[in-house]
Short mmCIF file of C-alpha atoms in Angstrom, two decimals:
data_model
loop_
_atom_site.label_atom_id
_atom_site.label_comp_id
_atom_site.label_asym_id
_atom_site.label_seq_id
_atom_site.Cartn_x
_atom_site.Cartn_y
_atom_site.Cartn_z
CA MET A 1 5.93 -12.94 -53.12
CA THR A 2 7.02 -15.91 -51.45
CA ASN A 3 7.63 -18.93 -53.97
CA ALA A 4 5.59 -20.41 -50.84
CA GLU A 5 2.57 -18.07 -52.00
CA ASP A 6 3.64 -17.86 -55.38
CA MET A 7 3.07 -22.14 -55.36
CA LYS A 8 -0.61 -20.83 -53.28
CA GLU A 9 -1.81 -18.34 -55.40
CA SER A 10 -0.85 -19.91 -59.06
CA TYR A 11 -2.72 -23.72 -56.39
CA GLN A 12 -5.77 -20.98 -56.75
CA ALA A 13 -6.20 -20.29 -61.19
CA THR A 14 -5.84 -23.74 -61.38
CA THR A 15 -9.09 -24.70 -63.64
CA PHE A 16 -8.50 -28.60 -61.56
CA LYS A 17 -6.77 -30.11 -59.10
CA LEU A 18 -6.13 -33.27 -58.03
CA ALA A 19 -7.41 -33.58 -54.80
CA GLY A 20 -10.63 -32.60 -53.68
CA SER A 21 -14.26 -33.15 -54.63
CA GLY A 22 -14.63 -29.35 -55.35
CA ALA A 23 -14.41 -26.32 -53.60
CA ARG A 24 -15.11 -25.86 -49.88
CA ASN A 25 -18.23 -22.61 -50.08
CA VAL A 26 -21.05 -21.50 -49.82
CA GLY A 27 -22.08 -23.94 -53.12
CA VAL A 28 -21.33 -26.64 -50.65
CA LEU A 29 -24.70 -26.29 -48.49
CA LYS A 30 -26.95 -24.85 -51.41
CA GLU A 31 -26.37 -27.76 -53.65
CA ALA A 32 -26.92 -30.52 -50.64
CA LEU A 33 -30.27 -27.64 -49.61
CA GLN A 34 -31.28 -27.69 -52.93
CA ASN A 35 -34.12 -30.44 -52.90
CA VAL A 36 -35.21 -30.25 -49.45
CA ASP A 37 -38.34 -29.85 -48.09
CA GLY A 38 -38.53 -25.24 -46.64
CA GLN A 39 -41.44 -26.81 -44.40
CA LEU A 40 -39.05 -29.28 -42.62
CA ALA A 41 -38.56 -28.63 -39.05
CA SER A 42 -34.88 -27.73 -38.05
CA ASP A 43 -33.27 -30.02 -34.65
CA MET A 44 -33.44 -27.69 -31.56
CA TYR A 45 -31.21 -28.74 -28.91
CA GLY A 46 -30.21 -32.09 -30.36
CA SER A 47 -33.97 -33.16 -30.37
CA GLY A 48 -36.47 -33.66 -33.39
CA GLU A 49 -36.88 -35.65 -36.44
CA VAL A 50 -34.02 -34.49 -38.27
CA ILE A 51 -31.57 -35.39 -35.93
CA GLU A 52 -33.20 -38.49 -34.86
CA LYS A 53 -33.86 -40.14 -37.79
CA PHE A 54 -29.81 -39.19 -39.27
CA GLU A 55 -28.27 -40.22 -35.68
CA GLN A 56 -30.46 -43.43 -36.28
CA LYS A 57 -29.15 -43.96 -39.67
CA MET A 58 -25.47 -43.32 -39.46
CA ALA A 59 -26.05 -46.64 -36.32
CA ARG A 60 -27.67 -48.81 -38.90
CA ILE A 61 -24.98 -48.29 -41.26
CA LEU A 62 -21.58 -48.55 -38.30
CA GLY A 63 -23.66 -51.62 -36.08
CA LYS A 64 -23.83 -50.19 -33.07
CA GLU A 65 -26.47 -49.84 -30.63
CA ALA A 66 -27.05 -45.52 -30.74
CA ALA A 67 -25.96 -42.87 -32.21
CA VAL A 68 -24.71 -39.71 -31.36
CA PHE A 69 -24.35 -36.46 -33.52
CA PHE A 70 -21.32 -33.63 -33.05
CA PRO A 71 -20.68 -30.42 -34.41
CA SER A 72 -17.03 -31.68 -34.14
CA GLY A 73 -14.42 -34.13 -33.60
CA THR A 74 -12.27 -33.44 -31.40
CA MET A 75 -15.13 -33.24 -28.69
CA ALA A 76 -16.27 -36.65 -30.12
CA GLN A 77 -13.46 -38.10 -29.52
CA GLN A 78 -12.20 -35.92 -26.23
CA ILE A 79 -15.65 -36.81 -25.10
CA ALA A 80 -15.67 -41.03 -25.48
CA LEU A 81 -12.05 -40.85 -24.24
CA ARG A 82 -13.09 -39.91 -20.96
CA ILE A 83 -16.23 -42.09 -21.04
CA TRP A 84 -14.47 -45.34 -21.39
CA SER A 85 -11.93 -43.18 -18.64
CA ASP A 86 -14.14 -42.41 -15.86
CA GLN A 87 -15.65 -47.14 -16.55
CA ARG A 88 -12.27 -47.59 -15.81
CA ASN A 89 -11.93 -46.00 -12.58
CA SER A 90 -10.09 -42.86 -13.97
CA LEU A 91 -7.79 -45.16 -15.82
CA PRO A 92 -5.87 -43.40 -19.34
CA ALA A 93 -6.44 -43.74 -23.04
CA ALA A 94 -3.50 -44.81 -25.05
CA TYR A 95 -3.23 -43.92 -28.58
CA HIS A 96 -0.76 -43.70 -30.87
CA PRO A 97 2.00 -40.74 -30.62
CA LEU A 98 1.04 -38.94 -33.76
CA ALA A 99 -2.91 -39.40 -33.66
CA HIS A 100 -5.11 -35.88 -33.64
CA LEU A 101 -5.82 -35.65 -30.23
CA GLU A 102 -2.00 -35.16 -29.15
CA ILE A 103 -0.41 -33.10 -31.97
CA HIS A 104 -3.55 -31.18 -33.68
CA GLU A 105 -6.21 -30.55 -30.20
CA GLN A 106 -3.85 -28.07 -27.77
CA ASP A 107 -4.01 -30.51 -25.84
CA GLY A 108 -7.81 -30.41 -24.57
CA LEU A 109 -7.17 -34.49 -22.87
CA LYS A 110 -5.14 -33.13 -20.78
CA LYS A 111 -6.58 -29.85 -19.53
CA ILE A 112 -9.87 -30.87 -19.76
CA HIS A 113 -9.92 -34.20 -18.50
CA GLY A 114 -6.15 -34.02 -16.68
CA MET A 115 -6.00 -37.43 -18.61
CA GLU A 116 -1.82 -38.06 -19.46
CA PRO A 117 -2.31 -40.96 -22.36
CA VAL A 118 -0.15 -43.69 -23.32
CA LEU A 119 1.62 -42.82 -26.15
CA LEU A 120 2.09 -46.88 -27.81
CA GLY A 121 4.28 -47.28 -30.42
CA GLU A 122 7.26 -44.89 -32.28
CA ALA A 123 5.92 -41.93 -33.97
CA ASP A 124 7.39 -43.66 -37.62
CA ARG A 125 5.36 -46.09 -38.47
CA LEU A 126 2.09 -47.64 -36.90
CA MET A 127 0.93 -48.65 -33.40
CA ARG A 128 1.84 -52.72 -33.69
CA PHE A 129 -0.45 -55.64 -31.67
CA SER A 130 3.25 -56.16 -29.78
CA ASP A 131 2.52 -53.05 -28.72
CA VAL A 132 -0.26 -53.01 -27.51
CA GLU A 133 0.64 -56.39 -25.67
CA LYS A 134 2.56 -55.13 -23.33
CA LEU A 135 -0.23 -52.74 -21.62
CA GLY A 136 -1.59 -55.42 -19.41
CA ASN A 137 -5.07 -53.80 -18.02
CA SER A 138 -3.14 -50.06 -17.57
CA VAL A 139 -5.07 -48.11 -19.95
CA SER A 140 -9.09 -47.69 -19.67
CA SER A 141 -8.88 -47.36 -23.83
CA ILE A 142 -6.76 -47.88 -26.92
CA LEU A 143 -8.05 -44.96 -29.69
CA ILE A 144 -6.84 -46.66 -33.53
CA GLU A 145 -6.40 -44.24 -36.20
CA LEU A 146 -7.88 -45.80 -39.78
CA PRO A 147 -6.17 -44.96 -41.17
CA GLN A 148 -3.23 -42.87 -39.89
CA ARG A 149 -3.40 -39.60 -41.40
CA GLU A 150 0.40 -38.12 -40.36
CA LEU A 151 2.23 -41.80 -41.27
CA GLY A 152 0.54 -41.27 -44.85
CA GLY A 153 -2.79 -42.77 -44.60
CA GLU A 154 -0.57 -45.99 -43.91
CA LEU A 155 -3.77 -49.18 -42.18
CA PRO A 156 -2.77 -52.03 -40.02
CA ASP A 157 -3.51 -55.77 -41.45
CA PHE A 158 -7.30 -56.45 -40.89
CA ALA A 159 -5.98 -59.55 -38.05
CA GLU A 160 -4.04 -57.47 -36.59
CA LEU A 161 -6.69 -54.96 -35.96
CA GLU A 162 -8.42 -58.46 -35.23
CA ALA A 163 -6.04 -58.86 -33.21
CA ILE A 164 -5.58 -55.78 -30.55
CA SER A 165 -9.42 -56.23 -30.26
CA ASP A 166 -9.24 -59.50 -28.85
CA TYR A 167 -7.18 -58.73 -26.78
CA SER A 168 -8.68 -56.09 -25.40
CA LYS A 169 -12.15 -57.60 -25.15
CA GLN A 170 -10.18 -60.07 -22.73
CA ASN A 171 -8.73 -57.11 -20.58
CA GLY A 172 -11.02 -55.49 -20.59
CA ILE A 173 -10.73 -52.34 -22.12
CA PHE A 174 -12.20 -50.59 -24.40
CA LEU A 175 -11.54 -50.11 -28.06
CA HIS A 176 -12.51 -46.83 -29.37
CA LEU A 177 -11.71 -45.86 -33.83
CA ASP A 178 -11.15 -42.59 -34.90
CA GLY A 179 -12.30 -43.31 -38.38
CA ALA A 180 -12.89 -40.11 -39.93
CA ARG A 181 -11.88 -41.24 -42.99
CA LEU A 182 -13.24 -44.75 -41.94
CA PHE A 183 -15.89 -45.18 -45.34
CA GLU A 184 -12.11 -44.67 -47.01
CA VAL A 185 -10.72 -47.51 -46.10
CA LEU A 186 -13.92 -49.81 -46.27
CA PRO A 187 -12.05 -50.04 -50.48
CA TYR A 188 -9.26 -52.22 -49.68
CA TYR A 189 -10.28 -54.39 -46.55
CA GLY A 190 -13.35 -55.01 -48.28
CA LYS A 191 -15.65 -55.28 -45.16
CA THR A 192 -18.50 -53.05 -45.19
CA ALA A 193 -18.48 -50.33 -42.04
CA ASP A 194 -20.40 -52.23 -39.67
CA GLN A 195 -17.93 -55.38 -39.52
CA VAL A 196 -14.97 -52.93 -39.27
CA CYS A 197 -17.14 -51.37 -36.63
CA ALA A 198 -17.94 -54.48 -34.55
CA LEU A 199 -13.85 -54.90 -33.96
CA PHE A 200 -14.97 -51.56 -32.21
CA ASP A 201 -16.71 -50.51 -28.29
CA SER A 202 -17.55 -46.56 -29.99
CA VAL A 203 -16.60 -45.21 -33.16
CA TYR A 204 -16.03 -42.07 -34.28
CA VAL A 205 -16.51 -41.05 -38.21
CA SER A 206 -16.08 -37.29 -40.06
CA PHE A 207 -18.82 -36.19 -42.64
CA TYR A 208 -16.51 -33.56 -44.19
CA LYS A 209 -12.97 -35.41 -45.04
CA GLY A 210 -13.97 -37.35 -47.60
CA ILE A 211 -17.81 -37.48 -47.71
CA GLY A 212 -17.14 -33.59 -47.97
CA GLY A 213 -19.64 -31.84 -46.06
CA VAL A 214 -19.68 -28.83 -44.10
CA ALA A 215 -18.90 -29.53 -40.62
CA GLY A 216 -20.05 -32.87 -37.76
CA ALA A 217 -18.90 -36.16 -36.58
CA ILE A 218 -21.34 -38.92 -35.57
CA LEU A 219 -20.42 -41.03 -32.04
CA ALA A 220 -21.46 -44.19 -32.30
CA GLY A 221 -22.11 -46.94 -29.99
CA LYS A 222 -23.69 -49.37 -27.19
CA ALA A 223 -26.98 -47.23 -26.34
CA ALA A 224 -25.75 -47.00 -22.85
CA PHE A 225 -22.23 -45.28 -23.60
CA THR A 226 -24.07 -43.35 -26.64
CA GLU A 227 -26.80 -41.34 -23.86
CA GLU A 228 -23.80 -40.16 -21.84
CA ALA A 229 -21.79 -39.07 -24.79
CA LYS A 230 -24.63 -36.69 -24.79
CA LEU A 231 -24.29 -35.70 -20.81
CA TRP A 232 -21.30 -34.48 -22.02
CA LYS A 233 -22.17 -32.73 -25.60
CA ARG A 234 -24.04 -30.91 -23.52
CA ARG A 235 -21.57 -30.04 -21.20
CA TYR A 236 -19.03 -29.28 -24.11
CA GLY A 237 -21.78 -26.87 -25.26
CA GLY A 238 -21.92 -29.13 -28.71
CA ASP A 239 -25.81 -28.89 -28.71
CA LEU A 240 -25.86 -25.84 -30.48
CA ILE A 241 -29.78 -24.40 -30.72
CA SER A 242 -29.52 -26.41 -34.80
CA LEU A 243 -27.29 -28.36 -36.58
CA TYR A 244 -29.66 -28.90 -39.56
CA PRO A 245 -26.53 -27.66 -42.16
CA TYR A 246 -24.47 -29.82 -40.82
CA ILE A 247 -26.95 -32.82 -40.61
CA LEU A 248 -28.43 -32.77 -44.45
CA ALA A 249 -25.04 -31.80 -45.76
CA ALA A 250 -23.61 -34.65 -44.28
CA ASP A 251 -26.11 -37.31 -45.52
CA TYR A 252 -26.72 -35.84 -48.84
CA TYR A 253 -22.37 -35.52 -49.08
CA LEU A 254 -22.74 -39.68 -47.64
CA GLU A 255 -25.11 -41.14 -50.45
CA LYS A 256 -23.11 -38.90 -52.95
CA ARG A 257 -19.81 -40.25 -51.95
CA LEU A 258 -20.33 -43.47 -50.25
CA PRO A 259 -20.61 -45.15 -53.35
CA LYS A 260 -17.26 -43.00 -55.21
CA MET A 261 -14.90 -44.29 -52.62
CA ALA A 262 -13.25 -47.40 -54.65
CA GLU A 263 -13.58 -44.82 -57.81
CA TYR A 264 -11.31 -42.90 -55.51
CA PHE A 265 -9.18 -45.52 -54.27
CA GLU A 266 -8.36 -46.20 -57.08
CA ALA A 267 -7.51 -43.59 -58.67
CA SER A 268 -4.43 -42.98 -55.36
CA LYS A 269 -2.96 -46.36 -56.68
CA ALA A 270 -3.03 -44.88 -60.33
CA LEU A 271 -1.24 -42.04 -59.20
CA ALA A 272 1.16 -43.02 -56.57
CA LYS A 273 2.07 -44.77 -59.15
CA GLN A 274 3.08 -42.08 -61.82
CA PHE A 275 4.57 -39.78 -58.70
CA ASN A 276 7.08 -43.02 -57.75
CA ALA A 277 8.23 -42.77 -61.68
CA LEU A 278 9.26 -39.62 -61.03
CA GLN A 279 13.41 -38.34 -61.03
CA ASP A 280 14.02 -38.53 -56.45
CA VAL A 281 10.02 -38.67 -55.66
CA LYS A 282 8.71 -41.68 -53.61
CA THR A 283 4.60 -42.17 -51.85
CA ARG A 284 3.83 -43.59 -48.41
CA PRO A 285 2.45 -45.07 -48.55
CA GLU A 286 3.92 -46.61 -52.30
CA VAL A 287 0.83 -48.05 -52.57
CA PRO A 288 -1.42 -46.63 -51.60
CA VAL A 289 -4.63 -47.94 -49.38
CA SER A 290 -7.35 -45.74 -49.37
CA ASN A 291 -7.41 -42.54 -51.38
CA MET A 292 -4.99 -40.78 -49.39
CA PHE A 293 -0.95 -40.92 -49.75
CA HIS A 294 1.61 -38.39 -48.93
CA VAL A 295 4.37 -37.17 -51.63
CA HIS A 296 7.79 -36.85 -50.44
CA VAL A 297 10.37 -35.70 -52.71
CA SER A 298 14.43 -35.08 -51.91
CA ARG A 299 14.83 -31.57 -52.97
CA GLU A 300 14.63 -28.35 -51.38
CA THR A 301 10.98 -27.23 -50.10
CA ASP A 302 12.35 -23.50 -52.54
CA GLU A 303 13.25 -25.79 -55.37
CA MET A 304 9.97 -27.66 -55.40
CA GLN A 305 8.25 -24.99 -54.81
CA ALA A 306 9.53 -23.05 -57.96
CA ILE A 307 8.32 -26.13 -59.58
CA PHE A 308 5.26 -26.64 -58.80
CA THR A 309 4.20 -22.89 -59.04
CA ALA A 310 5.73 -23.19 -62.96
CA VAL A 311 3.88 -26.62 -63.78
CA GLN A 312 0.58 -25.00 -62.35
CA GLU A 313 0.75 -22.20 -64.93
CA LYS A 314 1.31 -24.09 -67.56
CA THR A 315 -1.29 -27.09 -67.43
CA ASP A 316 -3.56 -25.31 -65.14
CA VAL A 317 -4.36 -28.70 -62.77
CA GLY A 318 -2.92 -28.21 -59.20
CA ILE A 319 -1.16 -29.82 -57.89
CA VAL A 320 -0.50 -28.77 -54.17
CA ALA A 321 -0.53 -25.35 -52.55
CA ASN A 322 1.28 -26.27 -49.31
CA LEU A 323 4.38 -27.86 -49.26
CA ARG A 324 6.39 -28.81 -46.10
CA ASP A 325 9.97 -30.02 -44.93
CA GLY A 326 10.13 -33.28 -44.79
CA THR A 327 11.26 -35.54 -41.57
CA SER A 328 15.84 -35.44 -43.10
CA ALA A 329 17.30 -32.01 -44.48
CA GLY A 330 16.96 -31.14 -48.24
CA SER A 331 13.29 -32.50 -48.35
CA CYS A 332 9.56 -31.34 -48.13
CA GLN A 333 6.40 -33.66 -49.33
CA PHE A 334 2.82 -32.72 -48.97
CA GLU A 335 -0.67 -34.84 -48.73
CA LEU A 336 -3.61 -35.85 -50.70
CA SER A 337 -7.11 -37.29 -51.02
CA LEU A 338 -8.71 -37.73 -53.75
CA GLY A 339 -12.50 -37.08 -54.49
CA ASP A 340 -14.54 -36.70 -57.05
CA ALA A 341 -12.05 -33.83 -58.48
CA ILE A 342 -9.79 -36.64 -59.86
CA GLN A 343 -12.20 -37.54 -62.32
CA ASP A 344 -13.02 -34.33 -63.82
CA ILE A 345 -9.05 -34.71 -65.20
CA SER A 346 -8.48 -36.08 -68.36
CA ARG A 347 -5.69 -38.16 -69.01
CA GLU A 348 -3.76 -36.69 -71.44
CA LYS A 349 -3.81 -33.60 -68.75
CA LEU A 350 -2.31 -35.85 -66.51
CA GLU A 351 -0.09 -36.74 -68.18
CA GLU A 352 1.05 -33.43 -69.66
CA VAL A 353 1.34 -33.00 -65.51
CA PHE A 354 3.64 -35.95 -65.22
CA LEU A 355 5.54 -35.44 -68.28
CA GLU A 356 6.13 -31.63 -66.70
CA LEU A 357 6.41 -32.53 -63.83
CA ALA A 358 9.49 -34.80 -65.36
CA GLN A 359 11.37 -32.40 -66.87
CA ALA A 360 12.01 -30.18 -64.15
CA LEU A 361 13.44 -33.06 -62.19
CA ARG A 362 15.64 -34.32 -64.50
CA LYS A 363 17.53 -29.92 -64.66
#
């Protein structure tokens, strides 16, 4: 096997993991449904108590008039930007060069809707108000991702978000929140979900990332917006005959994990501090602003795959399953998003992991 295969196999074999909230297996759904009444009627093509009650619940949490449950965030966000473009004479959307829509969706927005987005800012930094104020009223909408995943989960200051929101309103631009990990950033901002969402005209939230559900997303905004979104959902084939496994799991894990977001945040800061104490290792951000951060190592990928494999096998703690080459020669990196799993690892076990890493990196 290659070093990459060895490392992945060693990670999967470990009892403990630094990241996540446990294995993504059928048990995730079984736990969510264990106390659900088997006679509960399923939703049917977007209607029914099970979906409508959850949509109303999410609208309240996000402080919006209404919400629509989607099987995927990719579908939800493309539809949101299309709706805003239609309301602004087919003007394009604007977003960061490393937005999910730009690098992970096979040009869906361009191929399906013929929309060429405006890329705001530089790929190696967050979008800034100074980038936005150059737009005038040349775009229909601006998408902001909180946190910016490809930058290690960095976040703009809340005051900067407020400035962008004010500018957008003054120029008739709709502001959309890619809040796939919205709940994960609330402890840093010291805000409630509705306080953050008040800055935005539309909001998307994922239920399988930090929440840890099976799949699915919510799209929220004013009632007229969500009614239009429902039409597009049908056009996209998103109105499956029933979505209740996703909805019930989303609701269950939302209740289970929403109260823990501050714990995950504190754990991420403590863990990043331990990584930054290692030779040739630094995190981005240096001090995390959510439960997510990236680990950058100034060593060759092959070398680090061998090191991580050895440490994982010795300590029984999964650090990383997949390494990717870094942005500079002779470096590599990986992402960590903390959840329930980190709480299962004792302080002594973590100290053992970092002692082994420190010794290996000094050789």
